[in-house]
């Protein structure tokens, strides 16, 4: 059995709009943080070579350590997003989906 949802009613629902606004704001924030962090590597390699050449431990220098830290930042951002999505966004989305049946069909 196929259920037809009234997508216009769902989109007009204030809870859906609040969810969309919260999620968009959160994702844009994470995107800006990740872009700034990733752009710092080529900027540092180009303009701060003396700092990036400093030996940290054995063959590791600041530049290589910074490059490797980008993996940690990417994982951190993924973990932050998944926790927020599981604890907040999915709960709100589930409420909207449960109420979607009462919003009428097209």
PDB file of C-alpha atoms in Angstrom:
ATOM      1  CA  UNK A   1       0.000   0.000   0.000  1.00  0.00           C
ATOM      2  CA  UNK A   2       1.366   3.375  -0.998  1.00  0.00           C
ATOM      3  CA  UNK A   3       0.799   6.368   1.236  1.00  0.00           C
ATOM      4  CA  UNK A   4       0.511   9.732  -0.436  1.00  0.00           C
ATOM      5  CA  UNK A   5       1.706  12.558   1.732  1.00  0.00           C
ATOM      6  CA  UNK A   6       0.710  16.160   1.427  1.00  0.00           C
ATOM      7  CA  UNK A   7       4.196  17.507   0.924  1.00  0.00           C
ATOM      8  CA  UNK A   8       3.017  21.099   0.749  1.00  0.00           C
ATOM      9  CA  UNK A   9       1.458  20.756   4.206  1.00  0.00           C
ATOM     10  CA  UNK A  10       4.596  19.110   5.561  1.00  0.00           C
ATOM     11  CA  UNK A  11       6.782  21.851   4.138  1.00  0.00           C
ATOM     12  CA  UNK A  12       4.486  24.524   5.585  1.00  0.00           C
ATOM     13  CA  UNK A  13       4.570  22.924   9.038  1.00  0.00           C
ATOM     14  CA  UNK A  14       6.442  25.196  11.486  1.00  0.00           C
ATOM     15  CA  UNK A  15       8.226  22.194  13.021  1.00  0.00           C
ATOM     16  CA  UNK A  16       9.568  21.174   9.603  1.00  0.00           C
ATOM     17  CA  UNK A  17      10.720  24.718   8.926  1.00  0.00           C
ATOM     18  CA  UNK A  18      12.389  24.865  12.354  1.00  0.00           C
ATOM     19  CA  UNK A  19      14.091  21.517  11.717  1.00  0.00           C
ATOM     20  CA  UNK A  20      15.272  22.646   8.292  1.00  0.00           C
ATOM     21  CA  UNK A  21      16.588  25.950   9.684  1.00  0.00           C
ATOM     22  CA  UNK A  22      18.392  24.253  12.591  1.00  0.00           C
ATOM     23  CA  UNK A  23      19.941  21.613  10.371  1.00  0.00           C
ATOM     24  CA  UNK A  24      20.990  24.113   7.716  1.00  0.00           C
ATOM     25  CA  UNK A  25      22.561  26.449  10.269  1.00  0.00           C
ATOM     26  CA  UNK A  26      24.416  23.556  11.906  1.00  0.00           C
ATOM     27  CA  UNK A  27      25.658  22.120   8.595  1.00  0.00           C
ATOM     28  CA  UNK A  28      26.807  25.510   7.292  1.00  0.00           C
ATOM     29  CA  UNK A  29      28.734  26.049  10.528  1.00  0.00           C
ATOM     30  CA  UNK A  30      30.453  22.666  10.203  1.00  0.00           C
ATOM     31  CA  UNK A  31      31.167  23.326   6.527  1.00  0.00           C
ATOM     32  CA  UNK A  32      32.782  26.691   7.227  1.00  0.00           C
ATOM     33  CA  UNK A  33      34.891  25.243  10.050  1.00  0.00           C
ATOM     34  CA  UNK A  34      36.085  22.370   7.869  1.00  0.00           C
ATOM     35  CA  UNK A  35      36.856  24.599   4.872  1.00  0.00           C
ATOM     36  CA  UNK A  36      38.829  27.048   6.998  1.00  0.00           C
ATOM     37  CA  UNK A  37      40.770  24.213   8.592  1.00  0.00           C
ATOM     38  CA  UNK A  38      41.551  22.570   5.256  1.00  0.00           C
ATOM     39  CA  UNK A  39      42.597  25.833   3.626  1.00  0.00           C
ATOM     40  CA  UNK A  40      45.046  26.473   6.468  1.00  0.00           C
ATOM     41  CA  UNK A  41      47.247  23.595   5.219  1.00  0.00           C
ATOM     42  CA  UNK A  42      48.144  25.044   1.794  1.00  0.00           C
ATOM     43  CA  UNK A  43      48.361  28.543   3.266  1.00  0.00           C
ATOM     44  CA  UNK A  44      50.690  27.320   5.978  1.00  0.00           C
ATOM     45  CA  UNK A  45      52.761  25.320   3.514  1.00  0.00           C
ATOM     46  CA  UNK A  46      53.082  28.315   1.209  1.00  0.00           C
ATOM     47  CA  UNK A  47      53.540  31.201   3.631  1.00  0.00           C
ATOM     48  CA  UNK A  48      54.699  29.698   6.928  1.00  0.00           C
ATOM     49  CA  UNK A  49      57.301  27.202   5.790  1.00  0.00           C
ATOM     50  CA  UNK A  50      59.596  27.919   8.719  1.00  0.00           C
ATOM     51  CA  UNK A  51      56.858  26.859  11.134  1.00  0.00           C
ATOM     52  CA  UNK A  52      55.828  23.837   9.068  1.00  0.00           C
ATOM     53  CA  UNK A  53      59.460  22.599   8.899  1.00  0.00           C
ATOM     54  CA  UNK A  54      59.877  22.434  12.666  1.00  0.00           C
ATOM     55  CA  UNK A  55      60.614  18.836  13.682  1.00  0.00           C
ATOM     56  CA  UNK A  56      58.082  17.413  16.118  1.00  0.00           C
ATOM     57  CA  UNK A  57      59.275  13.853  16.531  1.00  0.00           C
ATOM     58  CA  UNK A  58      61.638  11.934  14.298  1.00  0.00           C
ATOM     59  CA  UNK A  59      60.761  12.575  10.666  1.00  0.00           C
ATOM     60  CA  UNK A  60      57.461  14.242  11.649  1.00  0.00           C
ATOM     61  CA  UNK A  61      57.345  17.993  11.283  1.00  0.00           C
ATOM     62  CA  UNK A  62      54.593  20.505  12.018  1.00  0.00           C
ATOM     63  CA  UNK A  63      53.364  20.456   8.416  1.00  0.00           C
ATOM     64  CA  UNK A  64      52.949  16.692   8.280  1.00  0.00           C
ATOM     65  CA  UNK A  65      51.368  16.665  11.727  1.00  0.00           C
ATOM     66  CA  UNK A  66      48.936  19.369  10.621  1.00  0.00           C
ATOM     67  CA  UNK A  67      48.114  17.408   7.461  1.00  0.00           C
ATOM     68  CA  UNK A  68      47.448  14.258   9.478  1.00  0.00           C
ATOM     69  CA  UNK A  69      45.317  16.250  11.917  1.00  0.00           C
ATOM     70  CA  UNK A  70      42.895  16.957   9.081  1.00  0.00           C
ATOM     71  CA  UNK A  71      41.805  13.319   9.257  1.00  0.00           C
ATOM     72  CA  UNK A  72      41.097  13.738  12.959  1.00  0.00           C
ATOM     73  CA  UNK A  73      39.136  16.924  12.275  1.00  0.00           C
ATOM     74  CA  UNK A  74      37.112  15.179   9.558  1.00  0.00           C
ATOM     75  CA  UNK A  75      36.288  12.295  11.916  1.00  0.00           C
ATOM     76  CA  UNK A  76      35.458  14.776  14.672  1.00  0.00           C
ATOM     77  CA  UNK A  77      33.071  16.660  12.433  1.00  0.00           C
ATOM     78  CA  UNK A  78      31.422  13.399  11.366  1.00  0.00           C
ATOM     79  CA  UNK A  79      31.029  12.334  15.010  1.00  0.00           C
ATOM     80  CA  UNK A  80      29.642  15.725  16.019  1.00  0.00           C
ATOM     81  CA  UNK A  81      27.141  15.644  13.165  1.00  0.00           C
ATOM     82  CA  UNK A  82      26.008  12.080  13.794  1.00  0.00           C
ATOM     83  CA  UNK A  83      25.475  12.715  17.510  1.00  0.00           C
ATOM     84  CA  UNK A  84      23.462  15.855  16.871  1.00  0.00           C
ATOM     85  CA  UNK A  85      21.488  14.182  14.087  1.00  0.00           C
ATOM     86  CA  UNK A  86      20.689  11.145  16.229  1.00  0.00           C
ATOM     87  CA  UNK A  87      19.783  13.128  19.343  1.00  0.00           C
ATOM     88  CA  UNK A  88      17.988  16.103  17.839  1.00  0.00           C
ATOM     89  CA  UNK A  89      17.314  16.097  14.095  1.00  0.00           C
ATOM     90  CA  UNK A  90      16.071  12.519  13.827  1.00  0.00           C
ATOM     91  CA  UNK A  91      13.766  12.983  16.829  1.00  0.00           C
ATOM     92  CA  UNK A  92      12.177  16.055  15.263  1.00  0.00           C
ATOM     93  CA  UNK A  93      11.944  14.351  11.868  1.00  0.00           C
ATOM     94  CA  UNK A  94      10.295  11.309  13.425  1.00  0.00           C
ATOM     95  CA  UNK A  95       7.657  13.539  15.072  1.00  0.00           C
ATOM     96  CA  UNK A  96       6.949  15.230  11.752  1.00  0.00           C
ATOM     97  CA  UNK A  97       6.669  11.886   9.934  1.00  0.00           C
ATOM     98  CA  UNK A  98       4.260  10.555  12.591  1.00  0.00           C
ATOM     99  CA  UNK A  99       2.090  13.658  12.190  1.00  0.00           C
ATOM    100  CA  UNK A 100       2.331  13.568   8.386  1.00  0.00           C
ATOM    101  CA  UNK A 101      -0.463  11.023   8.236  1.00  0.00           C
ATOM    102  CA  UNK A 102      -2.850  13.509   9.843  1.00  0.00           C
ATOM    103  CA  UNK A 103      -1.857  16.367   7.534  1.00  0.00           C
ATOM    104  CA  UNK A 104      -4.041  14.957   4.812  1.00  0.00           C
ATOM    105  CA  UNK A 105      -3.196  13.545   1.460  1.00  0.00           C
ATOM    106  CA  UNK A 106      -3.112  15.110  -1.949  1.00  0.00           C
TER     107      UNK A 106
END
